[in-house]
Coordinates of C-alpha atoms and ligand atoms in Angstrom, one line a residue:
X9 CA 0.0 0.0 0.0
X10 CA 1.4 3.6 -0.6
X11 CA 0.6 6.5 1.6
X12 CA 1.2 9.7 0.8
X13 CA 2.1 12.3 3.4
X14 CA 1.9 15.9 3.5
X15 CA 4.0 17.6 6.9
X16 CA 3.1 21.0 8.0
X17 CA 5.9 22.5 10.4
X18 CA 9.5 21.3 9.9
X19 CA 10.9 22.1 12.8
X20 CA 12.4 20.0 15.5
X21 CA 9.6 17.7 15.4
X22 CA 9.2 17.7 11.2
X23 CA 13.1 16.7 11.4
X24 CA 12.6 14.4 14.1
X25 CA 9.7 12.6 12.3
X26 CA 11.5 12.8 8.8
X27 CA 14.8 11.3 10.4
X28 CA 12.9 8.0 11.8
X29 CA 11.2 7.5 8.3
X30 CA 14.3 7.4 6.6
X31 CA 15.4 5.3 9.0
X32 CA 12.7 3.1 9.3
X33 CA 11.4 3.0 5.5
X34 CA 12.8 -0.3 4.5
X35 CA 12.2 -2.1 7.6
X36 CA 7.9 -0.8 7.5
X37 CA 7.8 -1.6 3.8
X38 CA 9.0 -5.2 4.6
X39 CA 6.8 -5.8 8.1
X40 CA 3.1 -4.0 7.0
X41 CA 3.8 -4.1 3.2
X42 CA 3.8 0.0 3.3
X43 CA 5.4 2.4 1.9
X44 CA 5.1 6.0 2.8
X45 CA 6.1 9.0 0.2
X46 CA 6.2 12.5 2.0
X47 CA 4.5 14.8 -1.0
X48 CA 4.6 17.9 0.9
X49 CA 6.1 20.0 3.4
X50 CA 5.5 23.3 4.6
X51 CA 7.2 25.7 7.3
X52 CA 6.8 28.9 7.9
X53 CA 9.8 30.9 6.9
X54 CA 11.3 28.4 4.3
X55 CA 8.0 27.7 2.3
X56 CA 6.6 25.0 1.0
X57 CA 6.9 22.3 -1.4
X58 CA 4.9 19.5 -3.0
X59 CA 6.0 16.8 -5.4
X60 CA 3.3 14.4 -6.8
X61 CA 5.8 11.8 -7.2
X62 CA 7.5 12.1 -3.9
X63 CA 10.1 14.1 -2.4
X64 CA 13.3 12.8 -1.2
X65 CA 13.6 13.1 2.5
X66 CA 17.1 11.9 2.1
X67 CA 18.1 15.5 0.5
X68 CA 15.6 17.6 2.0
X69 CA 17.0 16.7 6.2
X70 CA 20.5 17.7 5.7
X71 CA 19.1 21.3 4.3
X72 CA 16.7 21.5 7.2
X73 CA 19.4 20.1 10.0
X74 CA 21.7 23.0 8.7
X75 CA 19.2 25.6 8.9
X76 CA 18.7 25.7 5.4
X77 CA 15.2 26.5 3.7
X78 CA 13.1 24.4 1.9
X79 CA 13.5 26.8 -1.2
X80 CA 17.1 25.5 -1.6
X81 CA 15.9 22.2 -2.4
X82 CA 16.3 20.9 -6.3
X83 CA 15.3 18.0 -7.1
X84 CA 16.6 16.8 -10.1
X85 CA 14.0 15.0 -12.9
X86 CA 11.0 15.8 -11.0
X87 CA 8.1 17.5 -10.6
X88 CA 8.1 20.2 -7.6
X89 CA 5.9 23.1 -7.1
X90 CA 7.3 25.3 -4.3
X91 CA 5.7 28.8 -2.2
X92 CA 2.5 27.9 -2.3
X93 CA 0.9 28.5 0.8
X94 CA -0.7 25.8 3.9
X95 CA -4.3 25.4 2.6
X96 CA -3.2 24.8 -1.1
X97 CA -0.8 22.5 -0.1
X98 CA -3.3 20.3 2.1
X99 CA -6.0 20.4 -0.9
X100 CA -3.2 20.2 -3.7
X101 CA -1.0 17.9 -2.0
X102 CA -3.3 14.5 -2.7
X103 CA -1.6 13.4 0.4
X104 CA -3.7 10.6 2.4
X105 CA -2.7 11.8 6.0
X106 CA -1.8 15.4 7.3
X107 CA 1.0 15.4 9.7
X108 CA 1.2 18.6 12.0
X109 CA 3.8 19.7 14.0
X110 CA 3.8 23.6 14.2
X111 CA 3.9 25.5 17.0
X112 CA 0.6 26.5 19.2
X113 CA -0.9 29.9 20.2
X114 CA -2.1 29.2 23.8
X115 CA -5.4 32.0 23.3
X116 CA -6.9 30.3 20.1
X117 CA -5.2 27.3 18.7
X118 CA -4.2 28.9 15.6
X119 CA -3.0 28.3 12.7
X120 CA -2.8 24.7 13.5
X121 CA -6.3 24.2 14.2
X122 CA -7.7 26.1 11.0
X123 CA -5.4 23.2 9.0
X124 CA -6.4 20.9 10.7
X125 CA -10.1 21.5 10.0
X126 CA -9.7 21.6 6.3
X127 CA -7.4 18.9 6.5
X128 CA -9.9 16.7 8.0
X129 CA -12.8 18.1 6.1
X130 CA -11.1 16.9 2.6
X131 CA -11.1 13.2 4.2
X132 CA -7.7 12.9 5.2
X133 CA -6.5 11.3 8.4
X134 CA -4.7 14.1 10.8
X135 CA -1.4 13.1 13.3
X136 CA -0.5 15.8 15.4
X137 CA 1.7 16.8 18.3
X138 CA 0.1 20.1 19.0
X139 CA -1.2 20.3 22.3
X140 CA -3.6 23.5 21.3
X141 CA -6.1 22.3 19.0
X142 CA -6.5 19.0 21.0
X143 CA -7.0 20.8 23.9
X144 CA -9.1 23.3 22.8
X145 CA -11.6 21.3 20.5
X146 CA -11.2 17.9 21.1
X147 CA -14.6 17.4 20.2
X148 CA -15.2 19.5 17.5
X149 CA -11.8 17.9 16.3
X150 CA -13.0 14.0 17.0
X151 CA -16.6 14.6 15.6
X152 CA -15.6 16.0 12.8
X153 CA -12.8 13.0 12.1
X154 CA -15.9 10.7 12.7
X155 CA -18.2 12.3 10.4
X156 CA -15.9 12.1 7.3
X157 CA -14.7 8.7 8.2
X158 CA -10.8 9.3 8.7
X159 CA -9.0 9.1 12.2
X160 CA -7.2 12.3 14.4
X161 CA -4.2 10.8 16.9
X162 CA -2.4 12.8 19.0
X163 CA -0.4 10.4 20.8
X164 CA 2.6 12.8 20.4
X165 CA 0.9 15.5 22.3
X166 CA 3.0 14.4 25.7
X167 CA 5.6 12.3 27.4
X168 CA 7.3 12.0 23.7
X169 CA 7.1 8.5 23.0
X170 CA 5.6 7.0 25.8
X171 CA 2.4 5.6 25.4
X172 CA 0.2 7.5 27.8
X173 CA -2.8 8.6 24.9
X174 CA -3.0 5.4 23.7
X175 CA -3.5 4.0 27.4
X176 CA -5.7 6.5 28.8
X177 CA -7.6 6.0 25.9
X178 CA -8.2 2.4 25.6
X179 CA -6.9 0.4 28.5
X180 CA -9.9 1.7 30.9
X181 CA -12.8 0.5 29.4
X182 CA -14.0 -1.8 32.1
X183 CA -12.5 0.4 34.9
X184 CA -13.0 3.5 36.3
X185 CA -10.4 6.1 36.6
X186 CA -10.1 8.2 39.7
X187 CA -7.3 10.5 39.7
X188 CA -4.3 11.4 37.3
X189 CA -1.0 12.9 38.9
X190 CA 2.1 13.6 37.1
X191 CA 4.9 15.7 36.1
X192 CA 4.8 16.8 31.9
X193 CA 6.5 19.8 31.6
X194 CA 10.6 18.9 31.5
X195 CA 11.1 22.2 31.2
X196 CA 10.5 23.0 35.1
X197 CA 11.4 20.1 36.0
X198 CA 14.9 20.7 34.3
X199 CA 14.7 24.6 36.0
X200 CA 13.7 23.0 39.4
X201 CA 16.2 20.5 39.6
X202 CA 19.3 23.1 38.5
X203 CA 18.4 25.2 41.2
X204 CA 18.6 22.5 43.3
X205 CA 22.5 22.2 41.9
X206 CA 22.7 26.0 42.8
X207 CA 21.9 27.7 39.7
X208 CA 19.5 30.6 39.8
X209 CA 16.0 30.6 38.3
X210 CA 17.2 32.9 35.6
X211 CA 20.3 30.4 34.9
X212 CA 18.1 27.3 35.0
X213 CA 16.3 29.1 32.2
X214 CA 18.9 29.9 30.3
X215 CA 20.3 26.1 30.5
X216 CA 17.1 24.8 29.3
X217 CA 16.7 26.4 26.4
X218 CA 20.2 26.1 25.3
X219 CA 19.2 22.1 25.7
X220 CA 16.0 23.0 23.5
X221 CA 13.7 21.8 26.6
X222 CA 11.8 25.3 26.4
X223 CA 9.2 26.1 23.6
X224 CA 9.4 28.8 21.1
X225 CA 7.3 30.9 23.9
X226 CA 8.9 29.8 26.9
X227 CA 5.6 31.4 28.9
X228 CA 4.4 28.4 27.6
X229 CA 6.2 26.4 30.0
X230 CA 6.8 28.6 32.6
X231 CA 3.6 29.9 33.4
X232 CA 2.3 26.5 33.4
X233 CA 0.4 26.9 29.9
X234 CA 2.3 23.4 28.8
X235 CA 1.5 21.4 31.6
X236 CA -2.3 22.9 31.6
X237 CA -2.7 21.8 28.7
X238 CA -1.7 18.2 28.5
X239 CA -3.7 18.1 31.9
X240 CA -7.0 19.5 29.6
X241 CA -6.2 16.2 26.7
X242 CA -6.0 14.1 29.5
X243 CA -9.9 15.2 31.0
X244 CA -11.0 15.7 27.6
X245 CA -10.4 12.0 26.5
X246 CA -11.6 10.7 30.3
X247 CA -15.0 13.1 29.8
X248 CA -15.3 12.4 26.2
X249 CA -15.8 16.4 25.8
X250 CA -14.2 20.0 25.9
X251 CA -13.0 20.0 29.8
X252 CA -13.5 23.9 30.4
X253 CA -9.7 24.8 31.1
X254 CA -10.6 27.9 33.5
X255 CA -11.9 25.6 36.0
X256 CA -8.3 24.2 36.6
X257 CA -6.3 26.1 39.2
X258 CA -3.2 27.0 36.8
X259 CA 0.4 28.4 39.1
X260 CA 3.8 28.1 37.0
X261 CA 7.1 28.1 38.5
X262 CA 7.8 32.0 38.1
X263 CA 8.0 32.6 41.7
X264 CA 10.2 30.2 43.1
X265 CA 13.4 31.4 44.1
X266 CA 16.7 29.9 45.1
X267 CA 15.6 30.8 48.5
X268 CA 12.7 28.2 48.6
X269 CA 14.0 25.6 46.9
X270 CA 17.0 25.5 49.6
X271 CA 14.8 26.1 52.5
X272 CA 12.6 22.8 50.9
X273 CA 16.0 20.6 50.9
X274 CA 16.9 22.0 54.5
X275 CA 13.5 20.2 55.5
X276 CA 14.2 17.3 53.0
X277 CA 11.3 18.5 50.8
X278 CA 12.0 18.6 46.9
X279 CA 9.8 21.0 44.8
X280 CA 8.2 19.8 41.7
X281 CA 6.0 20.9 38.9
X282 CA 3.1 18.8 38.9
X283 CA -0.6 18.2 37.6
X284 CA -3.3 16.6 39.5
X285 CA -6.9 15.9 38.6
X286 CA -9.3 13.5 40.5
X287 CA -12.8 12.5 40.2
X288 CA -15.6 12.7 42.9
X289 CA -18.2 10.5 44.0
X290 CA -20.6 12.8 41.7
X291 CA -18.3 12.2 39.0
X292 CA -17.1 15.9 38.6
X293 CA -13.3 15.9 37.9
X294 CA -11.4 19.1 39.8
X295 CA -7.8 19.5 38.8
X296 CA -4.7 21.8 39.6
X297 CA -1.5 22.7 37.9
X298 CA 1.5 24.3 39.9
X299 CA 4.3 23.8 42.4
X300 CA 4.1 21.0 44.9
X301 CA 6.7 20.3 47.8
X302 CA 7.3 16.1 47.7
X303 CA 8.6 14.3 50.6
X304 CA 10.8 11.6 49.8
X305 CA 8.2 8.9 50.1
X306 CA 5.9 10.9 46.9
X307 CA 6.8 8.5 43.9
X308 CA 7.5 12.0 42.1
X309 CA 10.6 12.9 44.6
X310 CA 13.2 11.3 42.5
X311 CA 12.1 11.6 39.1
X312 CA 14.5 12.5 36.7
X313 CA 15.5 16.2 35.5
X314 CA 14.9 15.1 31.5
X315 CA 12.0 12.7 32.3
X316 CA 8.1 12.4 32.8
X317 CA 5.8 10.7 34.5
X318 CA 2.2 9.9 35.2
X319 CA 0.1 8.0 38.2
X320 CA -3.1 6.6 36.8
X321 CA -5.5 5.9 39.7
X322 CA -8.1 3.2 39.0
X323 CA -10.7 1.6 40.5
X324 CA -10.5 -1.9 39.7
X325 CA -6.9 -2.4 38.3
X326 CA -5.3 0.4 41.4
X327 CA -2.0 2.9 40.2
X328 CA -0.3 2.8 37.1
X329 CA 3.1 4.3 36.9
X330 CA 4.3 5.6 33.7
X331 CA 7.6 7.0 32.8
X332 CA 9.5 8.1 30.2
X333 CA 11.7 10.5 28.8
X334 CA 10.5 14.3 28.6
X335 CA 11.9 15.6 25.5
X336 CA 14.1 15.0 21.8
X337 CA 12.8 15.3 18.7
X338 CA 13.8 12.0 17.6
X339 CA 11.3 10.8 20.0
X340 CA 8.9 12.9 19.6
X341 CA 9.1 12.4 15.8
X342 CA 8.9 8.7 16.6
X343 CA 5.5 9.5 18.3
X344 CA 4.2 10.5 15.2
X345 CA 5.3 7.9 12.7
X346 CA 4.0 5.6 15.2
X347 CA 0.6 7.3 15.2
X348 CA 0.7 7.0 11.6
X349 CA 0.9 3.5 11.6
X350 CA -1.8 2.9 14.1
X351 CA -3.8 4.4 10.9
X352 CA -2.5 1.5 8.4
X353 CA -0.3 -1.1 10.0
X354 CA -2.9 -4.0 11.0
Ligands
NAP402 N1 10.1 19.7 20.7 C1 9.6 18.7 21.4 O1 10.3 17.8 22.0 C2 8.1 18.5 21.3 C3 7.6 17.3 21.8 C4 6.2 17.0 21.6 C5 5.4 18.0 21.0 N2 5.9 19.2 20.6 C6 5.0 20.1 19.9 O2 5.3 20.0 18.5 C7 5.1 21.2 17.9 C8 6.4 21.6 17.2 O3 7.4 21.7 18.1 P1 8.9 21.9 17.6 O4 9.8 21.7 18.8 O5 9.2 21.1 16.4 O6 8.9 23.5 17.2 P2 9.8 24.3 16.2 O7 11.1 23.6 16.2 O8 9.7 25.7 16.6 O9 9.1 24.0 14.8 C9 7.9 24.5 14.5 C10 7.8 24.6 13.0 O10 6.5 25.1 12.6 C11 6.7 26.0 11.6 N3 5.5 26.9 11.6 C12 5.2 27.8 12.5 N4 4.1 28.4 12.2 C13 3.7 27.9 11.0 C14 2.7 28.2 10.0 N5 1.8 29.1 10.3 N6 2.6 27.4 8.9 C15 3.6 26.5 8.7 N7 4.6 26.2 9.5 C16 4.7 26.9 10.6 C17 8.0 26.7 12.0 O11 8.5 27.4 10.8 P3 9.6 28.5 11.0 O12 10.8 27.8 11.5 O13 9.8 28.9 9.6 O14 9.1 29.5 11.9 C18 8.8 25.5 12.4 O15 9.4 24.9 11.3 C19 4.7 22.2 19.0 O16 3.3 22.3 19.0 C20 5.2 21.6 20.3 O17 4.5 21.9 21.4 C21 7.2 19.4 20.7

């Protein structure tokens, strides 16, 4: 079977994505008898190209890993069409599935979650990474997958790689879940944990973005936006709706200083990032984003600076402990080829 792929945002998770086809082509070709041909590709400062007959991924990574643009690509003996902008290349494309990895305004959801709607409205199956539009209109988003007959994943939304979606998605059907606790955002965690070492909060910053933990809008992580919203995809796929986001108490980790973090290891008390949602008796779900001080017993206290983790509450089957590593773009690329082949590989 061929599939044909059009990616939108080829940035560190485009590359990551692009990298683990290459790698992987021969070896899914040979197991589930596919083969996938990337037709388009779209970013925002280096444009956009489509191919009919396929573009070479194996040319156009090395002139994204250097920073290049996508305009410097020249593929020789083909067919190319390049500038055109995101909608014409979704409708132009004849691509089967729309991958998405651009980058999310935390207010409305935009532009991902306009692409996404056409993308899904022409009958095309739609993998993305971006925590806004799931977030934000998870059921507009599902309903409207359902009604033209194609699937929406977002498996790489969170905890890159580790299965967490696909689990709180499927594995509960004849349980109940109660409460969800974790840490998602490695960004703080990272912050936390190098003040811990002795940095300030302004050079635990600094670190984390020269590791590439922080987002484009590091407000995002900061204030807590990230971790709010994974929180919000979570509810949303345990309520089957739109869990209103206001009703979650949001703190970030702007107001922590060196001073509290060493007064918390004086008292053996480690601060961490965390979000929390639990479920009454009435079945109303009440959740909370910020700052939490663990005592050593908390199965949070030694987590990892670069990893994530989540506490799945059940009725019938008890805690599930999941963790996994918090960020790369390898793995978070890997998250959505794997999506992808949740579509085709049976
Ligand atoms: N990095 C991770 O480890 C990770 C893990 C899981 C999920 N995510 C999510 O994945 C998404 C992408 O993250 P990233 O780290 O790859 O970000 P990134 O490196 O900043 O890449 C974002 C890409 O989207 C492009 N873009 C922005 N606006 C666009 C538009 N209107 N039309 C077309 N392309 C547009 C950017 O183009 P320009 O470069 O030209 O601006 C860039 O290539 C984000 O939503 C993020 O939250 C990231």
């Amino acid at each position: 079977m061929d599939v044909k792929i059009a990616l939108l945002g080829a940035g560190k998770v485009g590359q990551g994505f692009l990298a683990n086809l290459r790698k992987r082509r021969e070896q899914l070709s040979s197991r589930y008898g596919i083969t996938f041909q990337l037709v388009s590709i779209c970013d925002l400062a280096g444009g956009s190209i489509i191919s009919p007959t396929g573009l070479k991924i194996s040319e156009i990574l090395p002139i994204l890993e250097n920073n290049g643009s996508l305009v410097e690509y020249e593929p020789s003996g083909q067919v190319c069409v390049k500038g055109m902008d995101v909608n014409a290349c979704i409708e132009m494309s004849h691509a089967d599935v729309v991958l998405e990895s651009i980058v999310f305004n935390q207010e409305t959801g935009e532009p991902a979650l306009s692409y996404i709607r056409k993308a899904l409205g022409l009958r095309k199956h739609v993998v993305t990474c971006n925590k806004g539009p799931v977030s934000m209109h998870y059921k507009e988003l599902t309903s409207l997958a359902k009604a033209n007959g194609v699937r929406f994943l977002f498996g790489g939304t969170m905890m890159n790689g580790t299965p967490v979606i696909n689990i709180i998605s499927n594995s509960f059907r004849a349980d109940e879940v109660r409460e969800i606790r974790g840490v998602l955002n490695v960004s703080a965690n990272y912050i936390l944990w190098a003040m811990e070492q002795g940095l300030s909060y302004e050079e635990g910053i600094k670190e984390a973005r020269h590791l590439g933990y922080l987002e484009a809008d590091a407000s995002l992580d900061l204030e807590g936006h990230d971790s709010l919203a994974k929180l919000v995809i979570l509810l949303n796929i345990l309520t089957n709706g739109d869990f209103p986001s206001h009703q979650i108490v949001r703190e970030g980790i702007t107001q922590i200083t060196s001073r509290d973090i060493g007064l918390g290891m004086e008292r053996g008390l480690r601060y961490k990032m965390m979000v929390g949602a639990a479920r009454s008796e009435d079945g109303q779900w009440q959740g909370q984003v910020g700052l939490q001080k663990l005592e050593e017993s908390d199965p949070f206290y030694n987590l990892d600076k670069t990893r994530n983790a989540l506490l799945i509450r059940t009725e019938t089957v008890g805690d599930i402990y999941l963790e996994g590593p918090g960020a790369g773009k390898i793995r978070a690329g890997n998250a959505l080829l794997s999506d992808l082949l949740s579509i085709y590989a049976t």
